[in-house]
Amino acid sequence: MIKPTRKERVQGAIVGSLIGDALGLGCHWYYDVAAMRRDFGDCVDGYRDGLPGRSDRYGYVAKWRHKFGLRAGDLSQTGEISALLLESCALRGHYEEADFCARLDTLFTELDGTELSGRYSDHAVRDTWANRQAGMPWGAAGSAIDTAEAAIWNVVHVAQAGGDMRALATNVHACAQLTHNNPYITGCSTAFVLSVAALIDEVSLDDIQGYMWGLRDDAEIAARTSSNDVAFQIGNVSARMGADLDLGIDPIIACRLLGMHCTMSFQIPSAYFLIHRYPHDFESAVLTAVNAGGNNVARAALTGALAGAMVGVQGIPERFRRGLANSDHLLELCERVAR
């Protein structure tokens, strides 16, 4: 396999995250494993339509999304916001907070503050929407919720890092604070994007834990990241267990045990585990994230960013790239920011 260029790794990280999001959408939030197998078979291996007739706990979300018009290959609201940030950076030539916030405000005019509005509004979006409606300024309107959406859409910033980890940490932290005001969550989100950037810069999985801890010698980075927690666990013992096949760990079961719900501290360890298990296999890493159930949209988007950073955009199966809704436009934007 031809070694991907840095530009291709950047493209791979961004489009990989979008693909992971879309692959999980049709079978999102199945906490009943038997119900997921009943509805989708033993393995979800590509984009799938959601089932409006789902009868499990989150069937009402699938019914809403189907009514809204979402089909196989479409993005969730998290992916939609990733695309807004991508478009903003591509068209402005750099990250411009005011432009991104204006795009979020436009999106908010299409929502009503309830969960069943837009493509389904997650808690962070609902809280931020309500605070903006109350007149709170951007930067103060974020939610205290402990979820991973900001880590996902901030992957777009790796395109403009150029190896400057301090500048990347500054931009990601400020952008994450727009929607999440929990310092632990903004710190974890920042550290996750730094991890993606490290893989783009070809830091090996064997060396990445030491590399990430070394970043904290920079006081500016240390002030924007969380320490001694999930934020820097991409290379720790638990993550590396994914590569030890002699242990006989079922990766799907591992993801479920690490946590199926939306909490950041459940989602990111699974993505780190999977990137060690499948370091050069985008398809296996992301589809395992999808088939583990629960909040598989977030898990697969996080995993897709890490895997895409390692294999580059050409290492992502063409059926995933072309099956993504609005793929030509999104791939062009990725190419433009990666340039």
mmCIF file of N, CA and C in Angstrom, residues 14 18 79-96 99-100 103-104 106 153 156 160 326 329-330 332-334 336-337:
data_model
loop_
_atom_site.group_PDB
_atom_site.id
_atom_site.type_symbol
_atom_site.label_atom_id
_atom_site.label_comp_id
_atom_site.label_asym_id
_atom_site.label_seq_id
_atom_site.Cartn_x
_atom_site.Cartn_y
_atom_site.Cartn_z
ATOM 1 N N ILE A 14 -10.911 13.883 8.484
ATOM 2 C CA ILE A 14 -12.164 14.635 8.446
ATOM 3 C C ILE A 14 -13.273 13.811 7.807
ATOM 4 N N LEU A 18 -16.880 11.901 9.324
ATOM 5 C CA LEU A 18 -18.210 12.053 8.719
ATOM 6 C C LEU A 18 -18.787 10.703 8.313
ATOM 7 N N GLY A 79 -22.847 15.370 12.695
ATOM 8 C CA GLY A 79 -22.178 15.430 11.401
ATOM 9 C C GLY A 79 -22.542 16.683 10.627
ATOM 10 N N GLU A 80 -23.797 17.112 10.760
ATOM 11 C CA GLU A 80 -24.230 18.342 10.102
ATOM 12 C C GLU A 80 -23.408 19.529 10.595
ATOM 13 N N ILE A 81 -23.166 19.610 11.899
ATOM 14 C CA ILE A 81 -22.380 20.717 12.448
ATOM 15 C C ILE A 81 -20.913 20.584 12.046
ATOM 16 N N SER A 82 -20.398 19.347 11.971
ATOM 17 C CA SER A 82 -19.048 19.152 11.434
ATOM 18 C C SER A 82 -18.948 19.730 10.022
ATOM 19 N N ALA A 83 -19.974 19.467 9.212
ATOM 20 C CA ALA A 83 -19.987 19.965 7.835
ATOM 21 C C ALA A 83 -20.062 21.493 7.803
ATOM 22 N N LEU A 84 -20.790 22.102 8.742
ATOM 23 C CA LEU A 84 -20.852 23.562 8.816
ATOM 24 C C LEU A 84 -19.480 24.150 9.127
ATOM 25 N N LEU A 85 -18.771 23.536 10.067
ATOM 26 C CA LEU A 85 -17.430 24.015 10.398
ATOM 27 C C LEU A 85 -16.484 23.799 9.224
ATOM 28 N N LEU A 86 -16.592 22.656 8.571
ATOM 29 C CA LEU A 86 -15.768 22.361 7.399
ATOM 30 C C LEU A 86 -16.003 23.395 6.307
ATOM 31 N N GLU A 87 -17.257 23.683 6.034
ATOM 32 C CA GLU A 87 -17.581 24.653 4.998
ATOM 33 C C GLU A 87 -17.071 26.042 5.364
ATOM 34 N N SER A 88 -17.220 26.419 6.623
ATOM 35 C CA SER A 88 -16.743 27.719 7.073
ATOM 36 C C SER A 88 -15.240 27.852 6.861
ATOM 37 N N CYS A 89 -14.481 26.844 7.306
ATOM 38 C CA CYS A 89 -13.025 26.903 7.165
ATOM 39 C C CYS A 89 -12.599 26.889 5.700
ATOM 40 N N ALA A 90 -13.310 26.108 4.883
ATOM 41 C CA ALA A 90 -12.954 26.013 3.466
ATOM 42 C C ALA A 90 -13.195 27.331 2.748
ATOM 43 N N LEU A 91 -14.315 27.961 3.021
ATOM 44 C CA LEU A 91 -14.680 29.180 2.306
ATOM 45 C C LEU A 91 -13.965 30.412 2.836
ATOM 46 N N ARG A 92 -13.670 30.431 4.143
ATOM 47 C CA ARG A 92 -12.976 31.585 4.715
ATOM 48 C C ARG A 92 -11.460 31.457 4.610
ATOM 49 N N GLY A 93 -10.971 30.237 4.397
ATOM 50 C CA GLY A 93 -9.538 30.029 4.285
ATOM 51 C C GLY A 93 -8.854 29.800 5.614
ATOM 52 N N HIS A 94 -9.594 29.875 6.706
ATOM 53 C CA HIS A 94 -9.065 29.658 8.049
ATOM 54 C C HIS A 94 -10.257 29.559 9.000
ATOM 55 N N TYR A 95 -9.999 29.225 10.265
ATOM 56 C CA TYR A 95 -11.087 29.193 11.227
ATOM 57 C C TYR A 95 -11.416 30.605 11.670
ATOM 58 N N GLU A 96 -12.658 30.976 11.477
ATOM 59 C CA GLU A 96 -13.138 32.295 11.881
ATOM 60 C C GLU A 96 -14.367 32.071 12.774
ATOM 61 N N ASP A 99 -17.819 33.560 11.873
ATOM 62 C CA ASP A 99 -18.500 32.940 10.735
ATOM 63 C C ASP A 99 -19.135 31.615 11.142
ATOM 64 N N PHE A 100 -18.398 30.803 11.906
ATOM 65 C CA PHE A 100 -18.956 29.532 12.363
ATOM 66 C C PHE A 100 -20.165 29.755 13.264
ATOM 67 N N ARG A 103 -23.199 30.543 11.308
ATOM 68 C CA ARG A 103 -23.772 29.344 10.704
ATOM 69 C C ARG A 103 -24.567 28.537 11.736
ATOM 70 N N LEU A 104 -24.054 28.465 12.963
ATOM 71 C CA LEU A 104 -24.802 27.793 14.027
ATOM 72 C C LEU A 104 -26.110 28.530 14.319
ATOM 73 N N THR A 106 -27.835 30.247 12.254
ATOM 74 C CA THR A 106 -28.758 29.928 11.151
ATOM 75 C C THR A 106 -29.370 28.551 11.352
ATOM 76 N N TRP A 153 -16.829 17.297 15.954
ATOM 77 C CA TRP A 153 -16.806 18.309 14.888
ATOM 78 C C TRP A 153 -15.526 19.128 14.887
ATOM 79 N N VAL A 156 -12.215 18.889 12.354
ATOM 80 C CA VAL A 156 -11.978 19.744 11.175
ATOM 81 C C VAL A 156 -10.746 20.632 11.361
ATOM 82 N N GLN A 160 -5.815 22.783 9.585
ATOM 83 C CA GLN A 160 -5.083 24.046 9.622
ATOM 84 C C GLN A 160 -4.014 24.073 10.700
ATOM 85 N N ASN A 326 -24.200 13.706 -0.281
ATOM 86 C CA ASN A 326 -23.542 14.946 -0.682
ATOM 87 C C ASN A 326 -22.018 14.765 -0.722
ATOM 88 N N HIS A 329 -19.525 17.225 -2.692
ATOM 89 C CA HIS A 329 -19.325 18.521 -2.038
ATOM 90 C C HIS A 329 -18.442 18.374 -0.805
ATOM 91 N N LEU A 330 -18.704 17.376 0.029
ATOM 92 C CA LEU A 330 -17.940 17.204 1.259
ATOM 93 C C LEU A 330 -16.496 16.827 0.965
ATOM 94 N N GLU A 332 -14.836 17.585 -1.707
ATOM 95 C CA GLU A 332 -14.186 18.776 -2.267
ATOM 96 C C GLU A 332 -13.789 19.747 -1.151
ATOM 97 N N LEU A 333 -14.675 19.915 -0.155
ATOM 98 C CA LEU A 333 -14.349 20.785 0.973
ATOM 99 C C LEU A 333 -13.162 20.236 1.758
ATOM 100 N N CYS A 334 -13.131 18.913 1.958
ATOM 101 C CA CYS A 334 -12.009 18.293 2.656
ATOM 102 C C CYS A 334 -10.705 18.523 1.899
ATOM 103 N N ARG A 336 -10.096 20.930 -0.095
ATOM 104 C CA ARG A 336 -9.781 22.355 -0.073
ATOM 105 C C ARG A 336 -9.117 22.781 1.235
ATOM 106 N N VAL A 337 -9.649 22.308 2.368
ATOM 107 C CA VAL A 337 -9.018 22.703 3.641
ATOM 108 C C VAL A 337 -7.681 21.997 3.830
#
